C-alpha positions as a Markdown table, in Angstrom:
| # | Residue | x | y | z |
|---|---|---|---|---|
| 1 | Unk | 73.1 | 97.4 | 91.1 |
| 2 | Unk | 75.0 | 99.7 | 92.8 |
| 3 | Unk | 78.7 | 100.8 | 92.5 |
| 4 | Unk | 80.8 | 100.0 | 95.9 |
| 5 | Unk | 83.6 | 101.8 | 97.0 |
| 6 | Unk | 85.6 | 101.2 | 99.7 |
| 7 | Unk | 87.8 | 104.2 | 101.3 |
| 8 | Unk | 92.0 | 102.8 | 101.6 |
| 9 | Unk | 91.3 | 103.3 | 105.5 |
| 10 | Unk | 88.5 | 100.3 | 105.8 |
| 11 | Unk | 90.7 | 98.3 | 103.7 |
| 12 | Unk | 93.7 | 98.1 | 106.5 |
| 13 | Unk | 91.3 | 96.1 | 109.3 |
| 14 | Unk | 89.9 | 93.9 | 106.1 |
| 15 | Unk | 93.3 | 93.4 | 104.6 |
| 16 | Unk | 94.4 | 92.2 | 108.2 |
| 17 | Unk | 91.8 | 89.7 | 108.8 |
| 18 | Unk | 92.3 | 85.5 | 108.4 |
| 19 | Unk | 91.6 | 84.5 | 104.6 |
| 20 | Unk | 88.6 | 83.1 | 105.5 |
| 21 | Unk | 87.4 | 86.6 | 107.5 |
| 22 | Unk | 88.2 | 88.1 | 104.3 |
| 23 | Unk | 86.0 | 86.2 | 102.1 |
| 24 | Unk | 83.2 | 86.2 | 104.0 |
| 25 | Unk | 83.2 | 90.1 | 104.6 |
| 26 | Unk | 83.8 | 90.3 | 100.4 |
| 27 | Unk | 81.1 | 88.3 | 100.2 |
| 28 | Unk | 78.9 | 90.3 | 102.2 |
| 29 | Unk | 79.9 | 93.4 | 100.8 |
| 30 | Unk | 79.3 | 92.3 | 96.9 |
| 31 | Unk | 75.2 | 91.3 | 97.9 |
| 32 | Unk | 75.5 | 94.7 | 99.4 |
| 33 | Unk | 76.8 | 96.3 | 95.9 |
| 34 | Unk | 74.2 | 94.2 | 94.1 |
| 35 | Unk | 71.1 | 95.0 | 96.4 |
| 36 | Unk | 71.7 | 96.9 | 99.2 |
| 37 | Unk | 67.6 | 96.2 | 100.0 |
| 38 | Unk | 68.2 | 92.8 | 101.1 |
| 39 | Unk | 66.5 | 91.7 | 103.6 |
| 40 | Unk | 69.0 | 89.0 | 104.6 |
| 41 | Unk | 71.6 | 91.5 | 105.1 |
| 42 | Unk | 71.6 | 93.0 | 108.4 |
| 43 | Unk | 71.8 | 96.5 | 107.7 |
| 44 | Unk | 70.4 | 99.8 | 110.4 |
| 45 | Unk | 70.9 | 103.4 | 110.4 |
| 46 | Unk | 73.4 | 104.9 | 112.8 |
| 47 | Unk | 71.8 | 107.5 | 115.4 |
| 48 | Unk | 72.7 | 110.9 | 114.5 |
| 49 | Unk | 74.5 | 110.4 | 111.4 |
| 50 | Unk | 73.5 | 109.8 | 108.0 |
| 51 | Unk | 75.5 | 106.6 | 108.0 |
| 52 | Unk | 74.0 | 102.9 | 108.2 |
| 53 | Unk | 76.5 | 99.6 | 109.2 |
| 54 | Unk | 76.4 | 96.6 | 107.8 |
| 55 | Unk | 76.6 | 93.7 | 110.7 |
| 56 | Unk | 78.6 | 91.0 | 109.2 |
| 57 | Unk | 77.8 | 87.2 | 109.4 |
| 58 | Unk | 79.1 | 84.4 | 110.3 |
| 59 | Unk | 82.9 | 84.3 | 110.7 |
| 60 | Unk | 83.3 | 88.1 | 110.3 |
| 61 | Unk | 80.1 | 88.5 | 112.6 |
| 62 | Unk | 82.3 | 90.6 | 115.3 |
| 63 | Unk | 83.2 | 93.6 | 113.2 |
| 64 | Unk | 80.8 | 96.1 | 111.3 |
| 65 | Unk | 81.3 | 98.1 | 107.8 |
| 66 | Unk | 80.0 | 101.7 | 108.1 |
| 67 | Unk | 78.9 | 102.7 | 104.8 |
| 68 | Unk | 77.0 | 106.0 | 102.7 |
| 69 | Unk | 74.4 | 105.2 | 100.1 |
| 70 | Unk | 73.6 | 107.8 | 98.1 |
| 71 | Unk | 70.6 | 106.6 | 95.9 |
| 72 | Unk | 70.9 | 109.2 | 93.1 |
| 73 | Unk | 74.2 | 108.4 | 92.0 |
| 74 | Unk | 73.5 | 104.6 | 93.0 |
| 75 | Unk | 76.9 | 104.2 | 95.1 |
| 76 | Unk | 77.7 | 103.1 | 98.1 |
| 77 | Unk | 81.3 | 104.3 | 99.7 |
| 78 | Unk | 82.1 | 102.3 | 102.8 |
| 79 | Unk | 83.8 | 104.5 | 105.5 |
| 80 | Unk | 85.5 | 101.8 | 107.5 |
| 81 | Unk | 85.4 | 98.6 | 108.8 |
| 82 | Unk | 86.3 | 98.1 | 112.0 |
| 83 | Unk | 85.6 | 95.9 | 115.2 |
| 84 | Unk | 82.1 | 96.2 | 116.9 |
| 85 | Unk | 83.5 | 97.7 | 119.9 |
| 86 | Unk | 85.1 | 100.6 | 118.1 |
| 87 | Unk | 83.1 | 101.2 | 115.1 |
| 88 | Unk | 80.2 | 103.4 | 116.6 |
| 89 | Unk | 82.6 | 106.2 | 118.5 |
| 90 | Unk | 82.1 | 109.6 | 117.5 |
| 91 | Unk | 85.4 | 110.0 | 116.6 |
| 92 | Unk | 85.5 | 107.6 | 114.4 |
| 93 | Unk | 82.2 | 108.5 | 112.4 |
| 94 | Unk | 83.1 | 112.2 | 111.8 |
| 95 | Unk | 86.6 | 111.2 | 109.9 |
């Protein structure tokens, strides 16, 4: 099991998100915590970056959590969360 942390910045689009939207990315995000080996969790590296995303499911399916695992100290720090569209940009993935 790893430990999940989740920057105050991916919060905001989370926190802003329908109930149900909510739910289902917390879901998502605790079998990441618990094995982030899955194979039912849609998980990829990012070109260029050492930074993977996290395609959520179902209602959340639209928006993506960018995240760093770091297997030595066995935590995972998501970096944000935002809307497919948006959530590859440079800009964004160098903050």
């Amino acid at each position: 099991m790893y430990n999940l942390r989740i920057k105050k910045r991916a919060l905001k689009p989370m926190l802003g998100q329908t109930a149900d939207v909510r739910n289902q990315m917390r879901i998502e995000l605790d079998k990441l915590e618990s094995d982030p080996d899955d194979p039912d969790l849609d998980i990829g590296p990012i070109s260029g970056s050492d930074l993977r995303r996290l395609k959520f499911r179902s209602r959340a399916r639209k928006f993506r959590a960018i995240f760093r695992r770091d297997d030595a100290s066995k935590t995972i720090t998501v970096e944000a969360i935002e809307p497919r569209g948006q959530a590859y940009t440079r800009r964004r993935l160098q903050r």
